[in-house]
CSV table of C-alpha atoms and ligand atoms in Angstrom, one decimal:
chain,number,residue,atom,x,y,z
A,1,MET,CA,48.6,-71.1,-64.0
A,2,SER,CA,45.6,-71.4,-66.5
A,3,ASN,CA,41.8,-70.1,-65.2
A,4,SER,CA,43.3,-67.0,-63.8
A,5,PHE,CA,41.0,-63.9,-62.6
A,6,TYR,CA,41.4,-62.4,-66.1
A,7,ASP,CA,40.6,-65.3,-68.2
A,8,LYS,CA,37.2,-64.9,-66.6
A,9,ILE,CA,36.9,-61.3,-67.0
A,10,LEU,CA,37.7,-62.2,-71.1
A,11,SER,CA,34.5,-64.5,-70.8
A,12,TYR,CA,32.4,-61.9,-68.6
A,13,LYS,CA,30.4,-60.9,-71.6
A,14,LYS,CA,29.3,-64.8,-72.4
A,15,LYS,CA,28.8,-65.8,-68.6
A,16,GLN,CA,26.4,-63.0,-68.3
A,17,GLU,CA,24.5,-64.2,-71.3
A,18,GLU,CA,24.0,-67.6,-69.1
A,19,LYS,CA,21.4,-67.7,-66.5
A,20,ASN,CA,22.5,-67.1,-63.0
A,21,PRO,CA,20.0,-69.5,-60.8
A,22,MET,CA,21.0,-67.2,-57.9
A,23,ASP,CA,19.9,-64.0,-60.1
A,24,LEU,CA,22.9,-62.0,-59.2
A,25,GLU,CA,25.4,-60.6,-61.6
A,26,GLU,CA,29.1,-61.5,-61.8
A,27,PHE,CA,31.6,-58.6,-60.6
A,28,TYR,CA,35.0,-58.0,-61.9
A,29,GLY,CA,35.4,-54.3,-62.2
A,30,ASN,CA,37.3,-52.4,-64.5
A,31,THR,CA,40.7,-52.0,-62.9
A,32,ILE,CA,43.4,-54.4,-63.7
A,33,ILE,CA,44.6,-55.1,-60.3
A,34,GLU,CA,47.8,-56.4,-59.4
A,35,PRO,CA,47.3,-60.1,-59.9
A,36,PHE,CA,49.2,-60.8,-56.6
A,37,ARG,CA,49.2,-60.1,-53.0
A,38,ILE,CA,51.8,-58.9,-50.9
A,39,ARG,CA,53.7,-61.1,-48.4
A,40,SER,CA,57.1,-59.7,-47.9
A,41,VAL,CA,57.9,-55.9,-47.8
A,42,GLU,CA,60.5,-53.6,-48.7
A,43,PRO,CA,60.5,-50.2,-47.6
A,44,ILE,CA,61.1,-47.0,-49.4
A,45,ARG,CA,62.4,-43.9,-47.8
A,46,PHE,CA,61.0,-40.3,-48.4
A,47,THR,CA,63.1,-37.4,-48.5
A,48,THR,CA,62.4,-33.4,-48.5
A,49,MET,CA,63.3,-31.8,-51.7
A,50,ALA,CA,66.2,-29.9,-49.8
A,51,GLU,CA,67.9,-33.0,-49.0
A,52,ARG,CA,67.6,-34.1,-52.8
A,53,THR,CA,69.1,-31.3,-53.9
A,54,GLU,CA,72.1,-31.7,-51.9
A,55,LEU,CA,72.1,-35.7,-52.9
A,56,LEU,CA,72.1,-35.2,-56.4
A,57,LYS,CA,74.6,-32.3,-56.0
A,58,GLN,CA,77.0,-34.7,-54.3
A,59,ALA,CA,76.3,-37.2,-57.2
A,60,GLY,CA,77.4,-35.1,-59.6
A,61,TYR,CA,74.1,-34.5,-61.6
A,62,ASN,CA,74.2,-38.0,-62.6
A,63,PRO,CA,71.3,-40.0,-61.3
A,64,PHE,CA,73.2,-43.3,-62.0
A,65,LEU,CA,75.6,-42.0,-58.8
A,66,LEU,CA,72.6,-42.0,-56.4
A,67,LYS,CA,72.5,-44.7,-53.7
A,68,ALA,CA,69.3,-46.5,-54.1
A,69,GLU,CA,68.5,-46.1,-50.7
A,70,ASP,CA,67.7,-42.3,-51.7
A,71,VAL,CA,65.6,-43.1,-54.4
A,72,LEU,CA,61.8,-43.2,-53.5
A,73,ILE,CA,60.6,-45.0,-56.9
A,74,ASP,CA,63.1,-46.1,-58.8
A,75,LEU,CA,62.5,-46.6,-62.5
A,76,LEU,CA,66.3,-47.0,-63.9
A,77,THR,CA,65.7,-50.3,-65.2
A,78,ASP,CA,63.8,-53.0,-65.6
A,79,SER,CA,66.8,-55.4,-65.8
A,80,GLY,CA,67.1,-58.0,-62.3
A,81,THR,CA,65.0,-55.4,-60.4
A,82,GLY,CA,61.6,-57.8,-60.3
A,83,ALA,CA,60.0,-59.2,-57.3
A,84,MET,CA,60.3,-63.0,-57.2
A,85,SER,CA,57.3,-65.1,-56.2
A,86,SER,CA,56.9,-67.5,-53.3
A,87,ALA,CA,57.0,-70.4,-55.6
A,88,GLN,CA,60.3,-69.1,-56.9
A,89,TRP,CA,61.7,-68.6,-53.3
A,90,SER,CA,60.8,-72.1,-51.9
A,91,ALA,CA,62.5,-73.9,-55.5
A,92,MET,CA,65.7,-71.7,-54.0
A,93,ILE,CA,65.5,-73.1,-51.1
A,94,ALA,CA,65.6,-76.7,-52.0
A,95,SER,CA,68.0,-76.0,-54.9
A,96,ASP,CA,70.8,-78.6,-55.6
A,97,GLU,CA,74.6,-76.9,-55.7
A,98,SER,CA,76.4,-79.7,-57.4
A,99,TYR,CA,79.0,-78.4,-59.2
A,100,ALA,CA,78.3,-81.0,-62.4
A,101,GLY,CA,74.9,-82.5,-63.2
A,102,ALA,CA,72.9,-80.6,-60.5
A,103,SER,CA,69.3,-81.3,-60.8
A,104,SER,CA,68.6,-77.5,-60.3
A,105,PHE,CA,70.5,-77.8,-63.9
A,106,TYR,CA,67.9,-80.4,-65.3
A,107,LYS,CA,64.9,-78.2,-64.2
A,108,PHE,CA,66.2,-75.1,-65.6
A,109,GLU,CA,67.4,-77.1,-68.7
A,110,SER,CA,63.3,-78.7,-69.0
A,111,ALA,CA,61.9,-75.9,-68.3
A,112,VAL,CA,63.9,-73.7,-71.8
A,113,ARG,CA,63.6,-76.7,-73.6
A,114,ASP,CA,59.8,-76.8,-73.0
A,115,ILE,CA,59.0,-73.6,-74.0
A,116,THR,CA,61.6,-72.5,-77.0
A,117,GLY,CA,62.3,-76.2,-78.1
A,118,PHE,CA,65.9,-75.8,-78.9
A,119,LYS,CA,67.9,-79.1,-78.2
A,120,HIS,CA,71.5,-77.4,-76.7
A,121,VAL,CA,70.6,-75.2,-73.5
A,122,ILE,CA,74.0,-73.6,-72.4
A,123,PRO,CA,73.6,-71.2,-68.9
A,124,THR,CA,75.1,-68.0,-68.5
A,125,HIS,CA,75.2,-65.6,-65.7
A,126,GLN,CA,73.4,-63.1,-67.9
A,127,GLY,CA,72.0,-61.7,-71.4
A,128,ARG,CA,75.5,-60.2,-72.4
A,129,ALA,CA,77.6,-63.5,-71.8
A,130,ALA,CA,75.4,-65.9,-73.8
A,131,GLU,CA,76.0,-63.0,-76.4
A,132,ASN,CA,79.8,-63.1,-75.6
A,133,ILE,CA,79.9,-66.8,-76.2
A,134,LEU,CA,77.8,-66.6,-79.1
A,135,PHE,CA,79.8,-64.4,-81.4
A,136,THR,CA,83.3,-64.9,-80.5
A,137,THR,CA,82.3,-68.2,-81.6
A,138,ILE,CA,80.5,-67.4,-85.2
A,139,ALA,CA,81.4,-63.5,-85.2
A,140,LYS,CA,85.0,-62.1,-87.2
A,141,LYS,CA,86.6,-59.1,-89.0
A,142,GLY,CA,84.8,-58.4,-91.9
A,143,ASP,CA,81.1,-60.1,-91.3
A,144,VAL,CA,77.8,-58.6,-90.6
A,145,ILE,CA,74.9,-59.0,-88.3
A,146,PRO,CA,71.6,-57.6,-88.9
A,147,ASN,CA,69.1,-57.2,-86.3
A,148,ASN,CA,65.9,-55.2,-86.1
A,149,THR,CA,68.0,-53.0,-83.6
A,150,HIS,CA,70.8,-54.4,-81.8
A,151,PHE,CA,70.8,-53.6,-78.1
A,152,ASP,CA,73.8,-51.8,-76.6
A,153,THR,CA,75.5,-55.4,-75.5
A,154,THR,CA,74.7,-57.1,-78.4
A,155,ARG,CA,76.2,-54.7,-80.6
A,156,ALA,CA,79.1,-54.4,-78.4
A,157,HIS,CA,79.9,-58.0,-78.3
A,158,VAL,CA,79.7,-57.9,-82.2
A,159,GLU,CA,82.2,-54.8,-82.7
A,160,HIS,CA,84.3,-56.5,-80.0
A,161,ASN,CA,84.5,-59.3,-82.8
A,162,GLU,CA,85.2,-56.8,-85.2
A,163,ALA,CA,82.0,-57.7,-86.8
A,164,GLU,CA,79.6,-55.0,-88.0
A,165,ALA,CA,76.3,-54.8,-86.2
A,166,LEU,CA,73.7,-53.4,-88.1
A,167,ASP,CA,70.1,-52.5,-87.4
A,168,LEU,CA,67.0,-52.8,-90.0
A,169,VAL,CA,64.2,-52.0,-88.2
A,170,ILE,CA,61.2,-50.7,-90.4
A,171,GLU,CA,61.0,-46.8,-91.2
A,172,GLU,CA,58.1,-46.5,-88.7
A,173,GLY,CA,60.1,-48.0,-86.1
A,174,LYS,CA,62.0,-44.9,-86.3
A,175,GLU,CA,59.4,-42.0,-85.7
A,176,PRO,CA,58.3,-41.6,-82.0
A,177,GLN,CA,55.0,-40.5,-82.8
A,178,LYS,CA,54.0,-42.9,-85.7
A,179,ILE,CA,51.2,-45.5,-84.7
A,180,HIS,CA,52.1,-49.1,-85.7
A,181,PRO,CA,51.2,-52.2,-83.8
A,182,PHE,CA,54.6,-54.0,-84.8
A,183,LYS,CA,57.0,-50.9,-84.7
A,184,GLY,CA,60.0,-53.8,-84.0
A,185,ASN,CA,59.5,-55.5,-87.1
A,186,MET,CA,62.4,-55.9,-89.4
A,187,ASP,CA,62.4,-54.7,-92.8
A,188,ILE,CA,62.4,-57.7,-95.0
A,189,GLU,CA,63.6,-55.9,-98.2
A,190,LYS,CA,66.4,-54.4,-96.6
A,191,LEU,CA,67.7,-57.8,-95.1
A,192,GLU,CA,67.4,-59.4,-98.7
A,193,GLU,CA,69.6,-56.3,-100.1
A,194,THR,CA,72.1,-57.0,-97.3
A,195,ILE,CA,72.3,-60.3,-97.7
A,196,GLU,CA,72.7,-60.0,-101.8
A,197,LYS,CA,75.2,-57.0,-101.1
A,198,ARG,CA,77.3,-58.3,-98.3
A,199,GLY,CA,77.6,-61.8,-99.6
A,200,VAL,CA,76.1,-65.3,-97.7
A,201,GLU,CA,79.4,-66.2,-96.2
A,202,ASN,CA,80.3,-62.9,-94.1
A,203,ILE,CA,76.8,-63.2,-92.4
A,204,PRO,CA,76.9,-65.8,-89.8
A,205,ALA,CA,73.7,-65.2,-88.3
A,206,ILE,CA,70.1,-62.9,-88.1
A,207,MET,CA,68.8,-61.5,-85.3
A,208,ILE,CA,65.3,-60.5,-84.0
A,209,THR,CA,65.5,-58.5,-80.8
A,210,ALA,CA,61.6,-59.0,-79.1
A,211,THR,CA,60.4,-57.1,-78.2
A,212,ASN,CA,62.9,-54.4,-79.2
A,213,ASN,CA,64.4,-52.9,-76.3
A,214,SER,CA,66.4,-49.7,-78.2
A,215,GLY,CA,63.7,-49.1,-80.3
A,216,GLY,CA,61.3,-48.5,-77.1
A,217,GLY,CA,60.2,-51.9,-76.5
A,218,GLN,CA,58.1,-52.3,-79.4
A,219,PRO,CA,57.0,-55.8,-80.5
A,220,VAL,CA,57.7,-58.1,-83.5
A,221,SER,CA,54.6,-59.8,-85.2
A,222,MET,CA,54.8,-63.6,-85.8
A,223,LYS,CA,54.3,-62.7,-89.8
A,224,ASN,CA,57.6,-60.7,-89.6
A,225,ILE,CA,59.5,-63.5,-87.9
A,226,ARG,CA,58.2,-66.4,-90.3
A,227,GLN,CA,59.4,-63.9,-93.3
A,228,VAL,CA,62.8,-63.2,-91.4
A,229,SER,CA,63.0,-67.2,-91.2
A,230,LYS,CA,62.0,-67.9,-94.5
A,231,VAL,CA,64.9,-65.6,-95.9
A,232,ALA,CA,67.4,-67.0,-93.4
A,233,ARG,CA,66.6,-70.5,-94.2
A,234,LYS,CA,66.5,-70.0,-98.0
A,235,HIS,CA,70.3,-68.7,-97.7
A,236,GLY,CA,71.5,-71.0,-95.0
A,237,ILE,CA,72.1,-68.5,-92.4
A,238,PRO,CA,71.2,-69.1,-88.5
A,239,PHE,CA,68.6,-67.4,-87.5
A,240,PHE,CA,69.0,-66.2,-83.6
A,241,ILE,CA,66.2,-64.3,-81.5
A,242,ASP,CA,67.3,-61.6,-78.3
A,243,ALA,CA,64.5,-63.3,-76.2
A,244,CYS,CA,64.8,-61.2,-73.3
A,245,ARG,CA,61.4,-60.1,-73.5
A,246,PHE,CA,59.8,-63.4,-75.1
A,247,ALA,CA,56.8,-63.3,-73.0
A,248,GLU,CA,55.9,-59.7,-73.2
A,249,ASN,CA,56.3,-59.9,-77.4
A,250,SER,CA,53.9,-62.7,-77.3
A,251,TRP,CA,51.0,-61.0,-75.3
A,252,PHE,CA,51.6,-58.3,-78.2
A,253,ILE,CA,50.9,-60.9,-80.7
A,254,LYS,CA,47.9,-62.4,-78.9
A,255,THR,CA,46.5,-59.1,-78.7
A,256,ARG,CA,47.1,-57.3,-81.6
A,257,GLU,CA,47.9,-59.9,-84.7
A,258,GLU,CA,45.0,-61.5,-86.7
A,259,GLY,CA,44.9,-65.3,-85.7
A,260,TYR,CA,46.6,-65.4,-82.5
A,261,GLU,CA,43.9,-64.1,-80.2
A,262,ASN,CA,42.8,-67.6,-78.8
A,263,LYS,CA,46.0,-68.9,-78.4
A,264,THR,CA,47.9,-69.2,-75.0
A,265,PRO,CA,51.5,-66.8,-74.9
A,266,LYS,CA,52.8,-70.2,-74.0
A,267,GLU,CA,51.8,-71.2,-77.7
A,268,ILE,CA,52.6,-68.3,-79.2
A,269,ALA,CA,56.3,-68.0,-77.8
A,270,LYS,CA,56.6,-71.7,-78.9
A,271,GLU,CA,55.9,-70.9,-82.5
A,272,MET,CA,57.8,-67.7,-82.4
A,273,PHE,CA,60.9,-70.0,-81.3
A,274,LYS,CA,60.0,-72.6,-84.0
A,275,TYR,CA,60.9,-70.3,-86.8
A,276,ALA,CA,64.3,-69.8,-85.2
A,277,ASP,CA,67.6,-71.8,-84.9
A,278,GLY,CA,68.9,-70.5,-81.7
A,279,CYS,CA,67.9,-67.7,-79.0
A,280,THR,CA,70.3,-65.8,-76.5
A,281,MET,CA,68.4,-64.8,-73.0
A,282,SER,CA,68.9,-62.3,-70.0
A,283,ALA,CA,66.8,-64.0,-67.2
A,284,LYS,CA,66.9,-60.7,-65.8
A,285,LYS,CA,64.0,-59.7,-67.8
A,286,ASP,CA,61.5,-62.3,-68.6
A,287,GLY,CA,62.8,-64.4,-66.5
A,288,MET,CA,61.7,-63.0,-63.8
A,289,SER,CA,65.0,-63.5,-61.7
A,290,ASN,CA,67.5,-61.0,-60.7
A,291,ILE,CA,70.3,-62.6,-62.3
A,292,GLY,CA,71.1,-65.6,-65.0
A,293,GLY,CA,71.0,-66.0,-68.6
A,294,PHE,CA,71.2,-68.7,-71.1
A,295,LEU,CA,72.4,-69.5,-74.9
A,296,ALA,CA,70.3,-72.3,-76.8
A,297,MET,CA,70.6,-73.6,-80.3
A,298,ASN,CA,69.8,-76.8,-82.5
A,299,ASP,CA,73.0,-77.0,-83.9
A,300,ASP,CA,75.2,-79.8,-82.2
A,301,GLU,CA,78.4,-78.4,-83.6
A,302,LEU,CA,77.9,-74.9,-82.9
A,303,ALA,CA,76.9,-76.0,-79.3
A,304,LYS,CA,80.0,-78.0,-79.2
A,305,LYS,CA,82.3,-75.1,-79.4
A,306,CYS,CA,80.0,-73.0,-77.2
A,307,ARG,CA,80.2,-75.1,-74.4
A,308,SER,CA,84.2,-75.1,-75.1
A,309,LEU,CA,84.1,-71.6,-74.5
A,310,THR,CA,81.2,-71.5,-71.9
A,311,THR,CA,83.7,-73.8,-69.5
A,312,LEU,CA,86.5,-71.2,-70.4
A,313,THR,CA,84.8,-68.2,-69.4
A,314,GLU,CA,81.5,-69.0,-67.5
A,315,GLY,CA,81.9,-72.3,-65.8
A,316,PHE,CA,80.8,-75.9,-66.3
A,317,PRO,CA,78.3,-76.1,-68.6
A,318,THR,CA,75.5,-77.3,-66.0
A,319,TYR,CA,75.8,-74.2,-63.9
A,320,GLY,CA,77.7,-71.5,-66.4
A,321,GLY,CA,77.9,-68.7,-63.9
A,322,MET,CA,74.9,-68.9,-62.1
A,323,ALA,CA,74.3,-71.0,-58.8
A,324,GLY,CA,71.5,-74.2,-58.6
A,325,TYR,CA,69.1,-71.6,-57.0
A,326,ASP,CA,69.6,-69.0,-59.8
A,327,MET,CA,68.6,-71.8,-62.2
A,328,GLU,CA,65.5,-73.0,-60.0
A,329,ALA,CA,64.6,-69.3,-60.0
A,330,VAL,CA,64.8,-68.8,-63.8
A,331,ALA,CA,63.1,-72.6,-64.5
A,332,ILE,CA,59.9,-71.5,-62.8
A,333,GLY,CA,60.3,-67.5,-63.9
A,334,LEU,CA,60.2,-68.3,-67.2
A,335,TYR,CA,56.6,-69.7,-67.0
A,336,GLU,CA,55.5,-67.3,-64.5
A,337,ALA,CA,56.3,-64.7,-67.2
A,338,LEU,CA,53.9,-66.3,-69.5
A,339,ASP,CA,51.0,-66.2,-67.3
A,340,GLU,CA,48.0,-64.4,-68.8
A,341,GLY,CA,46.8,-62.5,-65.8
A,342,TYR,CA,50.5,-61.4,-65.1
A,343,LEU,CA,50.8,-60.3,-69.1
A,344,ARG,CA,47.7,-58.5,-69.1
A,345,TYR,CA,48.6,-57.1,-66.0
A,346,ARG,CA,52.1,-55.9,-67.3
A,347,ILE,CA,51.4,-54.9,-70.2
A,348,ARG,CA,48.4,-52.7,-69.1
A,349,SER,CA,50.3,-50.9,-66.2
A,350,THR,CA,52.8,-49.8,-68.7
A,351,ALA,CA,50.1,-48.4,-71.0
A,352,TYR,CA,48.4,-47.1,-68.1
A,353,LEU,CA,51.2,-44.7,-67.1
A,354,GLY,CA,51.6,-43.9,-70.7
A,355,GLU,CA,47.6,-42.8,-71.2
A,356,LYS,CA,48.2,-40.7,-67.4
A,357,LEU,CA,51.0,-38.6,-69.2
A,358,ALA,CA,49.5,-38.0,-72.9
A,359,PHE,CA,46.1,-37.0,-71.4
A,360,ALA,CA,48.5,-34.2,-69.5
A,361,GLY,CA,49.6,-33.2,-73.1
A,362,ILE,CA,53.2,-35.1,-72.5
A,363,SER,CA,54.8,-36.1,-75.3
A,364,ILE,CA,56.0,-39.9,-75.1
A,365,VAL,CA,57.0,-42.4,-77.7
A,366,GLN,CA,53.4,-44.3,-78.8
A,367,PRO,CA,52.1,-46.8,-78.7
A,368,VAL,CA,53.7,-47.3,-75.2
A,369,GLY,CA,55.9,-50.6,-75.3
A,370,GLY,CA,56.0,-53.5,-73.0
A,371,HIS,CA,58.6,-52.6,-70.3
A,372,ALA,CA,59.1,-48.8,-70.2
A,373,VAL,CA,57.2,-45.4,-71.0
A,374,TYR,CA,59.8,-43.0,-72.9
A,375,ILE,CA,59.1,-39.2,-72.8
A,376,ASP,CA,60.2,-36.9,-75.7
A,377,ALA,CA,62.1,-34.4,-73.7
A,378,LYS,CA,63.1,-32.3,-77.1
A,379,LYS,CA,59.5,-31.4,-77.1
A,380,MET,CA,59.0,-31.0,-73.5
A,381,LEU,CA,61.9,-28.3,-73.2
A,382,PRO,CA,62.4,-26.9,-76.3
A,383,GLN,CA,64.2,-23.9,-74.3
A,384,ILE,CA,67.2,-26.6,-73.9
A,385,PRO,CA,69.5,-27.2,-76.9
A,386,PRO,CA,70.5,-30.9,-77.7
A,387,LEU,CA,74.1,-30.1,-76.3
A,388,GLU,CA,72.7,-28.8,-73.0
A,389,TYR,CA,71.0,-32.2,-72.3
A,390,PRO,CA,67.1,-31.9,-72.2
A,391,ALA,CA,66.7,-35.5,-71.4
A,392,TRP,CA,69.0,-35.2,-68.8
A,393,SER,CA,67.8,-32.2,-67.2
A,394,LEU,CA,64.1,-33.8,-67.0
A,395,ALA,CA,65.6,-36.9,-65.6
A,396,ASN,CA,67.2,-35.0,-62.9
A,397,ALA,CA,63.8,-32.4,-62.2
A,398,LEU,CA,62.3,-35.9,-61.8
A,399,TYR,CA,64.5,-36.7,-59.2
A,400,LEU,CA,64.1,-32.9,-57.4
A,401,ILE,CA,60.0,-33.2,-57.5
A,402,GLY,CA,59.2,-36.6,-57.3
A,403,GLY,CA,62.6,-38.7,-55.8
A,404,ILE,CA,61.8,-41.0,-59.2
A,405,ARG,CA,65.2,-42.3,-61.0
A,406,SER,CA,64.8,-42.7,-64.5
A,407,VAL,CA,67.2,-42.7,-67.3
A,408,GLU,CA,68.2,-40.3,-69.9
A,409,ILE,CA,68.4,-41.8,-73.5
A,410,GLY,CA,69.6,-39.0,-75.5
A,411,SER,CA,73.1,-36.9,-75.9
A,412,VAL,CA,74.7,-37.8,-72.4
A,413,MET,CA,74.4,-41.4,-73.4
A,414,PHE,CA,74.7,-41.0,-77.4
A,415,GLY,CA,76.5,-38.2,-78.1
A,416,LEU,CA,80.5,-38.2,-77.3
A,417,GLN,CA,81.7,-39.6,-80.3
A,418,PRO,CA,85.3,-41.7,-80.4
A,419,ASP,CA,87.3,-38.9,-82.0
A,420,GLY,CA,85.8,-36.9,-78.5
A,421,THR,CA,84.2,-34.3,-80.7
A,422,GLU,CA,80.2,-34.0,-79.8
A,423,LYS,CA,77.0,-34.9,-81.7
A,424,PRO,CA,73.3,-34.4,-80.8
A,425,ALA,CA,71.4,-37.9,-80.5
A,426,PRO,CA,68.7,-38.8,-82.7
A,427,MET,CA,66.3,-38.4,-80.0
A,428,GLU,CA,66.2,-36.6,-76.5
A,429,LEU,CA,64.1,-39.6,-74.7
A,430,VAL,CA,63.9,-40.1,-70.8
A,431,ARG,CA,63.1,-43.7,-70.2
A,432,LEU,CA,60.9,-45.0,-67.1
A,433,ALA,CA,61.5,-48.4,-67.3
A,434,ILE,CA,59.0,-50.4,-65.4
A,435,PRO,CA,60.3,-53.1,-62.8
A,436,ARG,CA,58.5,-56.4,-62.8
A,437,ARG,CA,55.9,-57.3,-59.7
A,438,VAL,CA,57.6,-54.2,-57.8
A,439,TYR,CA,55.2,-51.2,-58.1
A,440,THR,CA,51.5,-51.0,-57.4
A,441,GLN,CA,48.7,-48.8,-59.1
A,442,SER,CA,49.2,-46.2,-56.3
A,443,HIS,CA,53.1,-45.9,-56.8
A,444,VAL,CA,52.0,-45.4,-60.7
A,445,ASP,CA,49.6,-43.0,-59.8
A,446,TYR,CA,51.6,-40.8,-57.6
A,447,LEU,CA,54.3,-41.3,-60.0
A,448,ALA,CA,52.2,-39.9,-63.1
A,449,GLU,CA,51.0,-37.0,-60.6
A,450,ALA,CA,55.0,-36.1,-60.2
A,451,VAL,CA,55.9,-36.3,-64.4
A,452,ILE,CA,53.1,-34.3,-64.7
A,453,GLU,CA,54.2,-31.8,-62.1
A,454,THR,CA,57.4,-31.5,-63.6
A,455,TYR,CA,55.8,-31.0,-66.8
A,456,HIS,CA,53.8,-27.8,-65.2
A,457,GLN,CA,57.2,-26.8,-64.0
A,458,ARG,CA,58.8,-27.3,-67.3
A,459,GLU,CA,59.8,-23.5,-68.5
A,460,LYS,CA,61.9,-23.4,-64.9
A,461,LEU,CA,64.4,-26.0,-66.3
A,462,LYS,CA,67.7,-25.3,-67.4
A,463,GLY,CA,70.5,-27.1,-69.2
A,464,TYR,CA,73.6,-29.0,-67.9
A,465,LYS,CA,77.1,-29.0,-68.8
A,466,VAL,CA,79.7,-32.0,-68.6
A,467,VAL,CA,82.6,-31.1,-66.0
A,468,SER,CA,84.2,-34.6,-66.1
A,469,GLU,CA,83.6,-37.8,-67.9
A,470,PRO,CA,84.9,-40.7,-69.4
A,471,THR,CA,85.9,-41.8,-72.8
A,472,VAL,CA,83.4,-44.6,-73.2
A,473,LEU,CA,79.9,-45.0,-71.7
A,474,ARG,CA,80.4,-41.4,-70.5
A,475,HIS,CA,76.8,-41.8,-68.9
A,476,PHE,CA,77.3,-43.9,-66.1
A,477,SER,CA,79.9,-42.0,-64.4
A,478,ALA,CA,80.0,-38.6,-65.9
A,479,LYS,CA,80.1,-35.2,-63.7
A,480,LEU,CA,77.7,-32.6,-65.0
A,481,GLU,CA,76.9,-29.4,-63.2
A,482,PRO,CA,73.7,-27.2,-64.2
A,483,LEU,CA,74.0,-24.1,-66.1
A,484,GLU,CA,72.7,-20.8,-65.0
B,1,LIG,C1,69.2,-56.6,-71.3
B,1,LIG,C2,69.0,-56.9,-72.2
B,1,LIG,C3,70.5,-57.7,-72.8
B,1,LIG,C4,71.6,-58.0,-72.2
B,1,LIG,O1,71.3,-59.0,-71.2
B,1,LIG,P1,72.0,-58.8,-69.4
B,1,LIG,O2,71.7,-59.7,-68.4
B,1,LIG,O3,72.0,-57.4,-69.0
B,1,LIG,O4,73.7,-59.0,-70.0
B,1,LIG,C5,70.7,-58.3,-74.2
B,1,LIG,N1,69.3,-57.6,-75.2
B,1,LIG,C6,68.4,-57.2,-74.5
B,1,LIG,C7,67.6,-56.7,-75.6
B,1,LIG,C8,68.6,-56.6,-73.4
B,1,LIG,O5,67.3,-55.7,-73.3
């Protein structure tokens, strides 16, 4: 895994200075190519605009209700949508499906321990199951859990246990255009204030989400993790990392934080986890798998309680809702996510899309995060007021024009209040999430062309109205209609 093609690029300059006995110069090129070749293909289907117009109408103008086969490029999410490697597939065939003590579990446990250093490893079927077990065990009414920004499912589990999910991301993290290398950092002063105001006894854990998904996939610096850890340890509060994109975060630390340029992503990840007392993980992200997750920690007593609940809701603690072959895939995927060649390609290809859009004049969240590009639809479509859903309109136009499925992160997702009234969301964004190892540079080039073409036709775009909706999480199943 070391000694990849891209490691060689790094030492390119140095090598050039060395005398080549053949008198030929080494060539690496400027293009960051996909660090894999393709041996199994999955056809994607082309449709006409007339077909897509009809399909979208049938789906109630809600991209969530489209059939995946009617989508050309699917950027709905990067969760569980990645391509697995031949190493993962071959390990899956040789899995151990024993109910208790399967060798596949021990491989999984040893990979998680090796990377995170945590003593107890509890497998779960995905990230939210780990959150459910953790918060059901530690949180109670009146408690508060500080985080840089809670991801939707994390917030939901904290609130389900009647505790408060508090977001303490730094101010820079709330401004889409503000350039800052670590916009996912937590505001340490606010954290100290919260502890003082609410009392140590009401804070069962402090969390950091790395990278910060709900804040645009922005990274957290090692310095910030160290500071949060120091505060947590001073007060004796457990510190957990929401580690879904730990490998992408390690890469940002390597490339943006002083003192880490010569460390491997694995060394950086290990250091991140060293400052924490445990983590929750969705293996559908940097586990490079289609399903899976885990909860890990050092505390023996807490682990005992969590294992009991795992047995009740997930399964026996040596499989916890995963098949043996899922655990095999994750055990390998965690290392593949830390491969430098992969990470360089991953982060570069997301930035590449962002740069193309920004160069064409499209407003995006800056700097580009690890797993997605976010388009500012409020800026692009000033003719559509927030409660006529500009980001929804843009997402639908991307499907009509390019066959691309994206997701609205705006007033359809967040606007409906518990009392049934509507309030505009703070931002109207369209997220283009990039699945891991799935699309090639030509897909991304096409994608950029389609978004730019949509931008050229922006004045023709109209707002939408909701015609039917559920009372919670309405974006998943609401039906809409275009306004005339
Ligand atoms: C996806 C995600 C989760 C939840 O994981 P699931 O596997 O979808 O249940 C939690 N936190 C973050 C930051 C995530 O991105």
